[in-house]
Amino acid sequence: MTGADGLKWREAMVSRVIPVEVFDLVVFGASGDLARRKILPGLYRRYLAGQIPQGSRIIGAARSAMTLEEFRAMVAESIAEFVTPEKRDPKAMAEFMAILSYVGIDAKGEAGWPELAALMREGVVRAFYFSVAPTLFGDIAERLHAHGIADAQSRIVVEKPFGRDLATARALNATLASHFEERQIYRIDHYLGKETVQNLMAVRFANILFEPLWNSQFIDHVQITVAETVGVEGRGSYYDKSGAMRDMVQNHLMQLLCLIAMEPPYHFDPDAVRDEKLKVIRALQPVAPTDIVRGQYAAMHGAPGYVEDAENPDSRTESYIALRVQVANWRWKNTPFYLRTGKKLRARTSEIAITFKEPPHSIFDDAPGWRENVLVIRLQPNEGMNLKVMIKEPGPGGMRLVQVPLDMSFAEALGTEGADIPDAYERLIMDVIRGNQTLFMRGDEVEAAWAWTDPIIQGWEARGDRPSRYDPGTSGPEDALMLMHRDGRRWREIAE
Ligand code: BG6
């Protein structure tokens, strides 16, 4: 590529910041962990980027009896902890502090609600972020209406866990639906806000190259890996009731699978996209017990194992899961999707690898080695794409083939600005203000995902299966290898 071409390409690719409309965003649970780690620092970064217009306000609401000054100090601390030093601009920070308000509020009582109602303004977008336990969704929704705080244009944002099975998800949907219409409800799956996840759709539907090959005739199998190095320390009591299946597969991995497997939507429009994802979830086949491997990380070198972190010596909850999944439709018949995710693994890496079939006939006699093409979409770290292609090994030694990567790191391709990819939460909150639901889960999608997940979990509970143990720092339990070996395939290395 010539220098001029490279520049044009880069200019076209770096997103421009388009300010959203003036808004009032009320964050319930403003002193909680998610608000401190993600929501408030993310909003600051959007402010710094110029996306939050003058006149907008962020109103913290929580049970703690805090003064506005104390709330601002808390936000300043979270910025100091979760925003990189070069972005801590004193002027922008002071301006950002000025758009903050705080109301001490009792979600289950009446305290604070009249004060919040008095703060509301006409003529601006109103959004309410429920960064609280799902048990409080109904109480908050009810009071927002009773006090005339929410109107027909207001939006609410809810977080996972959205239920722990189909019955609880239905009940939550019903609770929200009694106060808000579906078009007002933004169910966050933060994986959908990741830059590369959206890129999946761009790669598939903005290029002619891949789509003709995107089916079981040409794709041998798909691997989706979300590996983490952290354990469950500190959140064991939540996690032990959840496990990797509920915590990661039912939502994040399922969303990735949908974006890979779905048919092209007729338009990049919230319902068109979500209709297609829903069809994929409904086409998922039940998973046989032999297609599931669950694991728990063991104690090692004095570091506690899963059961110690979970403070439950008898726990049968999985910190790792691998599954072989089939999508029962024309496009994917006989192309398995292998999913795996786990804690305390060798590296923090998330990727989707699409392995194409070998060419039907080789014209090269003496060409040992891999012949298949692999398209790898790296979600994190170092977001980008890599396409493995076969070429001739350089040199005079005859026609020897070698597989080489066509590698594109988005950060490198986009220069320094590209490296500054917004966090998933930043993008998603701005989408709420814009009123764009494309990257949020619809109620029927969440229910369909649980309808697939429930029998799998009930199956291992009824059988009394115990997860296998695996050593921290490895790729997970040994038996997960078998899941692929017996199909004549192998997992990709978990490596950064
Ligand atoms: C959360 C899970 O939804 O996603 C966590 O509850 C997990 O257990 C996290 O660690 C992973 O997110 P990310 O963005 O760090 O890959």
Short mmCIF file of C-alpha atoms and ligand atoms in Angstrom, two decimals:
data_model
loop_
_atom_site.label_atom_id
_atom_site.label_comp_id
_atom_site.label_asym_id
_atom_site.label_seq_id
_atom_site.Cartn_x
_atom_site.Cartn_y
_atom_site.Cartn_z
CA MET A 1 0.00 0.00 0.00
CA THR A 2 1.39 3.44 -0.85
CA GLY A 3 1.75 6.12 1.81
CA ALA A 4 -1.15 8.14 0.42
CA ASP A 5 -3.41 5.12 0.24
CA GLY A 6 -2.45 4.18 3.77
CA LEU A 7 -3.36 7.63 5.03
CA LYS A 8 -6.72 7.69 3.26
CA TRP A 9 -7.53 4.28 4.60
CA ARG A 10 -6.64 5.33 8.10
CA GLU A 11 -8.65 8.52 7.92
CA ALA A 12 -11.64 6.58 6.77
CA MET A 13 -11.28 4.04 9.54
CA VAL A 14 -10.74 6.22 12.60
CA SER A 15 -14.17 6.99 13.96
CA ARG A 16 -15.15 10.58 14.38
CA VAL A 17 -16.67 11.61 17.66
CA ILE A 18 -20.21 12.78 17.13
CA PRO A 19 -21.69 14.43 20.23
CA VAL A 20 -24.89 12.91 21.54
CA GLU A 21 -27.97 14.92 22.54
CA VAL A 22 -28.08 16.68 25.91
CA PHE A 23 -29.07 14.13 28.56
CA ASP A 24 -29.74 13.43 32.20
CA LEU A 25 -28.34 10.05 33.15
CA VAL A 26 -29.26 8.71 36.57
CA VAL A 27 -26.94 5.95 37.75
CA PHE A 28 -28.58 3.79 40.43
CA GLY A 29 -25.93 1.96 42.39
CA ALA A 30 -23.50 4.84 41.78
CA SER A 31 -21.24 3.81 44.64
CA GLY A 32 -21.09 0.18 43.52
CA ASP A 33 -18.25 -1.67 41.88
CA LEU A 34 -19.45 -1.49 38.26
CA ALA A 35 -20.11 2.24 38.49
CA ARG A 36 -16.68 2.87 39.98
CA ARG A 37 -14.79 0.64 37.58
CA LYS A 38 -16.60 1.13 34.32
CA ILE A 39 -19.55 3.49 34.15
CA LEU A 40 -18.17 6.65 35.75
CA PRO A 41 -14.61 6.46 34.34
CA GLY A 42 -16.15 5.60 30.96
CA LEU A 43 -18.39 8.65 31.08
CA TYR A 44 -15.40 10.81 31.95
CA ARG A 45 -13.51 9.48 28.93
CA ARG A 46 -16.47 10.28 26.69
CA TYR A 47 -16.57 13.76 28.18
CA LEU A 48 -12.88 14.19 27.45
CA ALA A 49 -13.45 12.96 23.90
CA GLY A 50 -16.04 15.70 23.39
CA GLN A 51 -19.01 13.38 23.03
CA ILE A 52 -21.00 14.63 26.02
CA PRO A 53 -22.46 18.05 25.24
CA GLN A 54 -22.66 20.99 27.59
CA GLY A 55 -25.80 20.92 29.70
CA SER A 56 -25.79 17.15 30.20
CA ARG A 57 -25.88 15.81 33.73
CA ILE A 58 -24.92 12.60 35.47
CA ILE A 59 -26.85 12.00 38.64
CA GLY A 60 -25.49 9.41 41.04
CA ALA A 61 -28.13 7.68 43.12
CA ALA A 62 -27.32 5.19 45.84
CA ARG A 63 -28.24 4.22 49.35
CA SER A 64 -25.11 5.73 50.90
CA ALA A 65 -25.72 9.04 52.61
CA MET A 66 -23.05 10.95 50.68
CA THR A 67 -22.75 14.67 50.07
CA LEU A 68 -22.17 15.86 46.53
CA GLU A 69 -18.59 16.65 47.50
CA GLU A 70 -18.07 13.12 48.78
CA PHE A 71 -19.56 11.69 45.58
CA ARG A 72 -17.26 13.85 43.47
CA ALA A 73 -14.30 12.71 45.54
CA MET A 74 -15.33 9.10 44.94
CA VAL A 75 -15.58 9.71 41.19
CA ALA A 76 -12.19 11.45 41.20
CA GLU A 77 -10.72 8.40 42.91
CA SER A 78 -12.24 6.03 40.41
CA ILE A 79 -10.88 8.14 37.55
CA ALA A 80 -7.46 8.08 39.20
CA GLU A 81 -7.66 4.30 39.42
CA PHE A 82 -9.27 3.37 36.11
CA VAL A 83 -8.30 6.08 33.63
CA THR A 84 -4.79 6.13 32.22
CA PRO A 85 -2.62 9.05 33.43
CA GLU A 86 -2.40 10.80 30.05
CA LYS A 87 -6.17 11.14 30.06
CA ARG A 88 -6.45 12.70 33.48
CA ASP A 89 -6.68 16.24 32.27
CA PRO A 90 -7.23 18.60 35.25
CA LYS A 91 -9.43 21.02 33.29
CA ALA A 92 -11.63 18.29 31.81
CA MET A 93 -11.83 16.60 35.19
CA ALA A 94 -12.98 19.81 36.88
CA GLU A 95 -15.61 20.33 34.17
CA PHE A 96 -16.73 16.74 34.48
CA MET A 97 -17.12 17.10 38.25
CA ALA A 98 -19.42 20.05 37.62
CA ILE A 99 -21.90 17.92 35.67
CA LEU A 100 -22.27 15.44 38.53
CA SER A 101 -25.09 15.46 41.07
CA TYR A 102 -25.92 13.01 43.80
CA VAL A 103 -29.09 11.85 45.50
CA GLY A 104 -29.19 9.45 48.46
CA ILE A 105 -32.06 7.14 47.63
CA ASP A 106 -33.84 4.14 49.09
CA ALA A 107 -34.83 1.78 46.29
CA LYS A 108 -37.37 0.02 48.49
CA GLY A 109 -38.63 3.04 50.41
CA GLU A 110 -39.63 6.61 49.69
CA ALA A 111 -36.48 8.44 50.79
CA GLY A 112 -34.78 10.45 48.06
CA TRP A 113 -37.40 10.02 45.33
CA PRO A 114 -39.00 13.48 45.64
CA GLU A 115 -35.49 14.99 45.49
CA LEU A 116 -34.70 13.02 42.35
CA ALA A 117 -38.03 14.04 40.80
CA ALA A 118 -37.22 17.69 41.51
CA LEU A 119 -33.95 17.36 39.61
CA MET A 120 -35.55 16.14 36.37
CA ARG A 121 -35.78 18.48 33.39
CA GLU A 122 -38.02 18.61 30.37
CA GLY A 123 -36.65 18.47 26.85
CA VAL A 124 -33.54 16.35 27.42
CA VAL A 125 -32.95 12.62 27.02
CA ARG A 126 -33.60 10.81 30.29
CA ALA A 127 -31.79 7.56 30.95
CA PHE A 128 -31.69 5.43 34.07
CA TYR A 129 -28.88 2.97 34.59
CA PHE A 130 -29.90 0.15 36.98
CA SER A 131 -26.44 -0.81 38.21
CA VAL A 132 -28.02 -2.68 41.11
CA ALA A 133 -29.05 -6.23 42.00
CA PRO A 134 -31.87 -7.48 39.75
CA THR A 135 -34.03 -7.91 42.85
CA LEU A 136 -34.29 -4.11 42.92
CA PHE A 137 -35.29 -3.63 39.26
CA GLY A 138 -39.01 -3.80 40.03
CA ASP A 139 -38.82 -1.43 43.02
CA ILE A 140 -36.89 1.17 41.08
CA ALA A 141 -39.05 0.91 37.97
CA GLU A 142 -42.18 1.30 40.05
CA ARG A 143 -40.93 4.38 41.87
CA LEU A 144 -39.65 6.01 38.71
CA HIS A 145 -43.25 5.94 37.50
CA ALA A 146 -44.97 6.68 40.78
CA HIS A 147 -42.92 9.86 41.15
CA GLY A 148 -43.36 10.90 37.53
CA ILE A 149 -39.61 10.67 36.98
CA ALA A 150 -39.72 8.39 33.92
CA ASP A 151 -41.76 9.28 30.87
CA ALA A 152 -42.59 7.47 27.65
CA GLN A 153 -39.29 8.55 26.09
CA SER A 154 -37.08 7.53 29.03
CA ARG A 155 -34.62 4.68 28.66
CA ILE A 156 -33.52 2.18 31.24
CA VAL A 157 -30.30 0.21 31.20
CA VAL A 158 -30.07 -3.12 32.96
CA GLU A 159 -27.09 -5.35 33.55
CA LYS A 160 -26.48 -9.03 33.66
CA PRO A 161 -27.13 -11.36 35.38
CA PHE A 162 -30.48 -11.12 33.64
CA GLY A 163 -32.04 -14.00 35.52
CA ARG A 164 -30.42 -17.30 36.41
CA ASP A 165 -32.74 -19.44 34.32
CA LEU A 166 -35.68 -19.08 31.98
CA ALA A 167 -38.23 -18.67 34.75
CA THR A 168 -36.36 -15.86 36.53
CA ALA A 169 -35.53 -14.11 33.23
CA ARG A 170 -39.21 -14.23 32.25
CA ALA A 171 -40.19 -12.80 35.62
CA LEU A 172 -37.66 -9.96 35.22
CA ASN A 173 -38.88 -9.24 31.70
CA ALA A 174 -42.45 -9.15 32.98
CA THR A 175 -41.51 -6.78 35.80
CA LEU A 176 -39.77 -4.39 33.42
CA ALA A 177 -42.55 -4.70 30.85
CA SER A 178 -45.14 -3.61 33.37
CA HIS A 179 -43.42 -0.21 33.53
CA PHE A 180 -41.51 0.19 30.28
CA GLU A 181 -41.93 -0.74 26.65
CA GLU A 182 -39.33 -2.96 25.01
CA ARG A 183 -38.04 -0.01 22.97
CA GLN A 184 -37.11 1.69 26.26
CA ILE A 185 -35.20 -1.26 27.74
CA TYR A 186 -31.46 -1.61 27.10
CA ARG A 187 -30.12 -4.97 28.35
CA ILE A 188 -26.36 -4.74 28.40
CA ASP A 189 -24.07 -7.52 27.29
CA HIS A 190 -20.80 -5.64 27.36
CA TYR A 191 -19.26 -8.04 24.82
CA LEU A 192 -21.47 -6.47 22.18
CA GLY A 193 -19.81 -3.11 22.88
CA LYS A 194 -16.32 -4.42 22.16
CA GLU A 195 -14.90 -2.92 19.03
CA THR A 196 -13.89 -6.19 17.43
CA VAL A 197 -17.22 -7.80 18.13
CA GLN A 198 -18.88 -5.16 16.01
CA ASN A 199 -16.14 -5.65 13.51
CA LEU A 200 -17.35 -9.18 13.09
CA MET A 201 -20.44 -7.81 11.45
CA ALA A 202 -18.41 -5.41 9.34
CA VAL A 203 -16.09 -8.18 8.20
CA ARG A 204 -18.95 -10.46 7.30
CA PHE A 205 -21.38 -8.04 5.76
CA ALA A 206 -19.24 -5.28 4.26
CA ASN A 207 -16.92 -7.58 2.30
CA ILE A 208 -17.81 -9.89 -0.53
CA LEU A 209 -14.81 -12.04 0.24
CA PHE A 210 -16.00 -14.13 3.15
CA GLU A 211 -19.75 -14.50 2.84
CA PRO A 212 -19.78 -16.96 -0.08
CA LEU A 213 -17.54 -19.25 1.99
CA TRP A 214 -19.39 -18.71 5.26
CA ASN A 215 -21.15 -22.06 5.57
CA SER A 216 -20.59 -25.71 6.29
CA GLN A 217 -19.50 -26.43 2.76
CA PHE A 218 -16.32 -24.43 3.33
CA ILE A 219 -15.98 -24.00 7.08
CA ASP A 220 -14.73 -27.03 8.97
CA HIS A 221 -15.37 -25.71 12.46
CA VAL A 222 -15.39 -22.61 14.62
CA GLN A 223 -13.62 -22.14 17.96
CA ILE A 224 -14.66 -19.43 20.36
CA THR A 225 -12.33 -18.92 23.31
CA VAL A 226 -12.65 -16.46 26.17
CA ALA A 227 -9.78 -17.22 28.54
CA GLU A 228 -9.06 -15.25 31.68
CA THR A 229 -6.13 -15.30 34.07
CA VAL A 230 -8.08 -14.00 37.05
CA GLY A 231 -9.86 -16.31 39.47
CA VAL A 232 -13.11 -15.63 41.27
CA GLU A 233 -11.49 -14.18 44.36
CA GLY A 234 -13.63 -11.48 45.89
CA ARG A 235 -16.79 -12.45 44.02
CA GLY A 236 -17.01 -16.08 44.99
CA SER A 237 -20.44 -15.81 46.59
CA TYR A 238 -21.98 -14.54 43.33
CA TYR A 239 -19.93 -16.77 41.10
CA ASP A 240 -20.56 -19.99 42.97
CA LYS A 241 -24.27 -19.70 42.27
CA SER A 242 -23.54 -18.95 38.66
CA GLY A 243 -20.53 -20.73 37.17
CA ALA A 244 -18.98 -20.26 33.75
CA MET A 245 -22.10 -21.43 31.91
CA ARG A 246 -24.36 -18.77 33.38
CA ASP A 247 -21.70 -16.12 33.82
CA MET A 248 -20.13 -16.28 30.35
CA VAL A 249 -21.68 -18.78 27.95
CA GLN A 250 -25.38 -17.90 28.21
CA ASN A 251 -24.57 -14.31 27.33
CA HIS A 252 -21.11 -13.34 26.03
CA LEU A 253 -20.13 -16.49 24.14
CA MET A 254 -23.66 -16.95 22.89
CA GLN A 255 -23.60 -13.43 21.44
CA LEU A 256 -20.32 -14.12 19.68
CA LEU A 257 -21.72 -17.34 18.28
CA CYS A 258 -24.80 -15.49 17.02
CA LEU A 259 -22.76 -12.88 15.18
CA ILE A 260 -20.75 -15.59 13.46
CA ALA A 261 -23.68 -17.82 12.63
CA MET A 262 -26.51 -15.42 11.81
CA GLU A 263 -27.91 -14.77 8.36
CA PRO A 264 -27.31 -11.29 6.91
CA PRO A 265 -29.92 -8.93 8.37
CA TYR A 266 -31.76 -6.89 5.75
CA HIS A 267 -30.40 -3.72 7.33
CA PHE A 268 -28.14 -2.74 10.22
CA ASP A 269 -31.13 -1.96 12.29
CA PRO A 270 -31.86 -3.03 15.90
CA ASP A 271 -34.72 -5.40 15.22
CA ALA A 272 -33.34 -6.74 11.95
CA VAL A 273 -30.08 -7.70 13.67
CA ARG A 274 -31.77 -9.10 16.75
CA ASP A 275 -34.28 -11.10 14.74
CA GLU A 276 -31.41 -12.88 13.00
CA LYS A 277 -29.56 -13.54 16.26
CA LEU A 278 -32.71 -14.96 17.78
CA LYS A 279 -33.06 -17.44 14.92
CA VAL A 280 -29.57 -18.73 15.65
CA ILE A 281 -30.29 -19.21 19.34
CA ARG A 282 -33.48 -21.06 18.51
CA ALA A 283 -31.57 -23.30 16.11
CA LEU A 284 -29.08 -24.41 18.77
CA GLN A 285 -29.35 -28.12 19.41
CA PRO A 286 -29.45 -29.60 22.88
CA VAL A 287 -25.91 -30.49 23.99
CA ALA A 288 -25.15 -34.12 24.85
CA PRO A 289 -23.38 -34.75 28.19
CA THR A 290 -20.39 -36.13 26.26
CA ASP A 291 -20.05 -32.77 24.51
CA ILE A 292 -19.55 -30.86 27.76
CA VAL A 293 -16.40 -30.58 29.87
CA ARG A 294 -16.47 -28.62 33.09
CA GLY A 295 -13.52 -27.78 35.31
CA GLN A 296 -12.51 -26.14 38.56
CA TYR A 297 -9.08 -24.63 39.11
CA ALA A 298 -7.02 -26.32 41.77
CA ALA A 299 -4.95 -24.76 44.55
CA MET A 300 -1.32 -24.32 43.60
CA HIS A 301 1.84 -22.98 45.25
CA GLY A 302 -0.12 -21.71 48.22
CA ALA A 303 -2.65 -19.90 46.01
CA PRO A 304 -6.22 -20.94 46.83
CA GLY A 305 -8.16 -23.13 44.45
CA TYR A 306 -11.68 -22.50 43.22
CA VAL A 307 -13.42 -24.06 46.21
CA GLU A 308 -11.41 -21.90 48.61
CA ASP A 309 -12.08 -18.75 46.56
CA ALA A 310 -15.76 -19.66 46.50
CA GLU A 311 -15.65 -20.53 50.22
CA ASN A 312 -17.58 -23.68 49.43
CA PRO A 313 -15.56 -26.88 49.88
CA ASP A 314 -18.32 -29.00 48.26
CA SER A 315 -18.85 -26.71 45.32
CA ARG A 316 -19.66 -28.32 41.99
CA THR A 317 -19.72 -25.02 40.16
CA GLU A 318 -17.50 -24.80 37.10
CA SER A 319 -14.83 -22.14 36.65
CA TYR A 320 -14.18 -23.58 33.19
CA ILE A 321 -16.44 -24.98 30.55
CA ALA A 322 -15.96 -26.32 27.04
CA LEU A 323 -18.85 -27.32 24.81
CA ARG A 324 -19.38 -28.72 21.36
CA VAL A 325 -22.38 -26.94 19.92
CA GLN A 326 -24.37 -27.52 16.74
CA VAL A 327 -26.50 -24.97 14.97
CA ALA A 328 -29.26 -26.96 13.31
CA ASN A 329 -29.94 -25.11 10.08
CA TRP A 330 -28.98 -25.30 6.42
CA ARG A 331 -25.97 -23.08 6.69
CA TRP A 332 -24.30 -24.84 9.61
CA LYS A 333 -25.29 -28.48 9.34
CA ASN A 334 -22.13 -30.47 10.25
CA THR A 335 -19.98 -27.48 11.22
CA PRO A 336 -19.43 -27.75 14.98
CA PHE A 337 -18.86 -24.69 17.13
CA TYR A 338 -16.47 -25.38 20.00
CA LEU A 339 -16.85 -22.92 22.85
CA ARG A 340 -14.63 -22.63 25.89
CA THR A 341 -14.15 -20.16 28.66
CA GLY A 342 -12.47 -20.29 32.02
CA LYS A 343 -10.77 -18.53 34.89
CA LYS A 344 -7.11 -18.83 35.94
CA LEU A 345 -6.00 -20.01 32.53
CA ARG A 346 -2.64 -19.53 30.85
CA ALA A 347 -3.34 -16.14 29.28
CA ARG A 348 -6.03 -13.52 29.00
CA THR A 349 -7.20 -13.89 25.48
CA SER A 350 -10.50 -13.87 23.62
CA GLU A 351 -10.73 -14.92 20.04
CA ILE A 352 -12.88 -16.50 17.42
CA ALA A 353 -11.15 -18.81 14.99
CA ILE A 354 -12.85 -19.93 11.84
CA THR A 355 -11.11 -22.89 10.29
CA PHE A 356 -11.87 -23.43 6.63
CA LYS A 357 -11.72 -26.81 4.98
CA GLU A 358 -8.70 -27.97 3.07
CA PRO A 359 -8.82 -27.56 -0.69
CA PRO A 360 -10.60 -30.56 -2.21
CA HIS A 361 -7.54 -31.71 -4.11
CA SER A 362 -3.88 -30.90 -3.69
CA ILE A 363 -1.80 -30.39 -6.81
CA PHE A 364 1.33 -30.32 -4.66
CA ASP A 365 2.65 -33.81 -3.96
CA ASP A 366 5.26 -32.99 -1.44
CA ALA A 367 3.43 -30.55 0.76
CA PRO A 368 3.10 -31.78 4.31
CA GLY A 369 1.58 -29.62 6.97
CA TRP A 370 -1.52 -27.63 7.40
CA ARG A 371 -3.44 -26.68 4.33
CA GLU A 372 -6.46 -25.09 5.80
CA ASN A 373 -7.05 -21.36 6.02
CA VAL A 374 -7.86 -19.97 9.44
CA LEU A 375 -9.45 -16.60 10.05
CA VAL A 376 -8.83 -15.45 13.61
CA ILE A 377 -10.68 -12.50 15.04
CA ARG A 378 -8.93 -11.35 18.20
CA LEU A 379 -11.16 -9.58 20.68
CA GLN A 380 -8.52 -9.00 23.30
CA PRO A 381 -5.76 -8.23 23.84
CA ASN A 382 -4.36 -6.55 20.74
CA GLU A 383 -7.64 -6.47 18.83
CA GLY A 384 -7.34 -7.40 15.22
CA MET A 385 -7.63 -10.04 12.57
CA ASN A 386 -5.35 -12.67 11.25
CA LEU A 387 -5.85 -14.80 8.19
CA LYS A 388 -3.61 -17.82 7.79
CA VAL A 389 -2.85 -18.56 4.17
CA MET A 390 -0.60 -21.04 2.44
CA ILE A 391 2.28 -19.75 0.36
CA LYS A 392 5.39 -21.23 -1.14
CA GLU A 393 8.30 -21.36 1.23
CA PRO A 394 10.92 -19.03 -0.23
CA GLY A 395 14.08 -20.57 -1.62
CA PRO A 396 15.15 -22.99 -4.28
CA GLY A 397 14.18 -26.18 -2.40
CA GLY A 398 11.31 -27.13 -4.66
CA MET A 399 7.64 -26.52 -4.09
CA ARG A 400 7.35 -26.53 -0.33
CA LEU A 401 4.32 -24.91 1.23
CA VAL A 402 4.22 -22.93 4.40
CA GLN A 403 1.38 -21.32 6.30
CA VAL A 404 1.87 -17.59 7.01
CA PRO A 405 -0.34 -15.07 8.76
CA LEU A 406 -1.82 -12.02 7.12
CA ASP A 407 -1.94 -10.12 10.35
CA MET A 408 -3.73 -6.90 11.11
CA SER A 409 -3.63 -5.28 14.49
CA PHE A 410 -6.30 -2.58 14.61
CA ALA A 411 -4.11 -0.41 16.81
CA GLU A 412 -1.27 -0.50 14.30
CA ALA A 413 -3.56 -0.11 11.32
CA LEU A 414 -5.24 2.91 12.84
CA GLY A 415 -2.16 4.58 14.32
CA THR A 416 -2.23 6.01 17.83
CA GLU A 417 -5.85 7.08 17.65
CA GLY A 418 -6.86 3.61 16.73
CA ALA A 419 -5.09 2.29 19.82
CA ASP A 420 -7.45 4.44 21.81
CA ILE A 421 -10.43 2.18 21.31
CA PRO A 422 -13.28 3.12 23.65
CA ASP A 423 -14.19 0.67 26.34
CA ALA A 424 -17.32 -1.38 25.64
CA TYR A 425 -19.30 0.47 28.31
CA GLU A 426 -18.49 3.87 26.85
CA ARG A 427 -19.85 2.93 23.48
CA LEU A 428 -22.93 1.25 24.88
CA ILE A 429 -23.89 4.14 27.16
CA MET A 430 -23.59 6.55 24.25
CA ASP A 431 -25.83 4.23 22.22
CA VAL A 432 -28.43 4.42 24.98
CA ILE A 433 -28.42 8.20 24.74
CA ARG A 434 -28.63 7.97 20.94
CA GLY A 435 -31.57 5.59 21.30
CA ASN A 436 -29.90 2.83 19.32
CA GLN A 437 -30.72 -0.69 20.59
CA THR A 438 -28.75 -2.66 18.00
CA LEU A 439 -26.06 -3.73 20.47
CA PHE A 440 -28.46 -4.58 23.29
CA MET A 441 -30.26 -7.83 23.94
CA ARG A 442 -33.94 -8.01 23.35
CA GLY A 443 -36.15 -9.75 25.92
CA ASP A 444 -36.98 -12.69 23.64
CA GLU A 445 -33.29 -13.21 22.87
CA VAL A 446 -32.40 -13.50 26.55
CA GLU A 447 -35.26 -15.91 27.15
CA ALA A 448 -34.28 -18.06 24.17
CA ALA A 449 -30.70 -18.18 25.45
CA TRP A 450 -31.91 -19.44 28.83
CA ALA A 451 -34.23 -21.93 27.17
CA TRP A 452 -31.16 -23.49 25.56
CA THR A 453 -28.99 -23.22 28.68
CA ASP A 454 -31.45 -24.54 31.27
CA PRO A 455 -31.62 -28.22 30.21
CA ILE A 456 -27.82 -28.36 29.93
CA ILE A 457 -27.41 -27.18 33.52
CA GLN A 458 -30.31 -29.30 34.76
CA GLY A 459 -28.68 -32.29 33.08
CA TRP A 460 -25.40 -32.07 34.96
CA GLU A 461 -27.16 -31.22 38.19
CA ALA A 462 -29.41 -34.27 37.88
CA ARG A 463 -26.44 -36.50 37.06
CA GLY A 464 -24.47 -35.03 39.95
CA ASP A 465 -21.47 -34.38 37.68
CA ARG A 466 -18.38 -33.01 39.34
CA PRO A 467 -16.11 -30.65 37.42
CA SER A 468 -12.60 -31.96 36.65
CA ARG A 469 -9.71 -30.17 38.27
CA TYR A 470 -7.17 -28.18 36.33
CA ASP A 471 -4.01 -26.43 37.34
CA PRO A 472 -3.98 -22.65 37.25
CA GLY A 473 -1.92 -21.29 34.38
CA THR A 474 -2.83 -24.14 32.02
CA SER A 475 -5.35 -24.39 29.18
CA GLY A 476 -7.95 -26.05 31.39
CA PRO A 477 -8.82 -29.66 32.16
CA GLU A 478 -7.23 -32.42 30.13
CA ASP A 479 -10.57 -33.90 29.13
CA ALA A 480 -11.34 -30.73 27.18
CA LEU A 481 -8.61 -31.79 24.76
CA MET A 482 -10.54 -34.98 24.06
CA LEU A 483 -13.60 -33.01 23.08
CA MET A 484 -11.74 -32.01 19.94
CA HIS A 485 -9.29 -34.89 19.53
CA ARG A 486 -12.06 -37.37 19.07
CA ASP A 487 -13.30 -35.25 16.14
CA GLY A 488 -9.78 -35.20 14.69
CA ARG A 489 -9.32 -31.54 15.58
CA ARG A 490 -7.42 -29.61 18.20
CA TRP A 491 -7.84 -26.47 20.22
CA ARG A 492 -5.76 -23.47 19.38
CA GLU A 493 -3.13 -22.50 21.93
CA ILE A 494 -4.26 -20.14 24.60
CA ALA A 495 -1.58 -17.48 24.30
CA GLU A 496 -1.37 -13.70 24.21
C1 BG6 B 1 -18.32 -10.52 33.12
C2 BG6 B 1 -18.24 -11.75 33.97
O1 BG6 B 1 -19.59 -10.42 32.53
O2 BG6 B 1 -17.33 -10.58 32.10
C3 BG6 B 1 -16.86 -11.90 34.57
O3 BG6 B 1 -19.20 -11.68 35.02
C4 BG6 B 1 -15.80 -11.83 33.51
O4 BG6 B 1 -16.75 -13.12 35.30
C5 BG6 B 1 -16.00 -10.61 32.60
O5 BG6 B 1 -14.54 -11.74 34.14
C6 BG6 B 1 -15.06 -10.67 31.41
O6 BG6 B 1 -15.14 -9.45 30.70
P1 BG6 B 1 -13.90 -8.90 29.86
O7 BG6 B 1 -14.44 -7.69 29.18
O8 BG6 B 1 -12.82 -8.61 30.85
O9 BG6 B 1 -13.51 -9.99 28.92
#
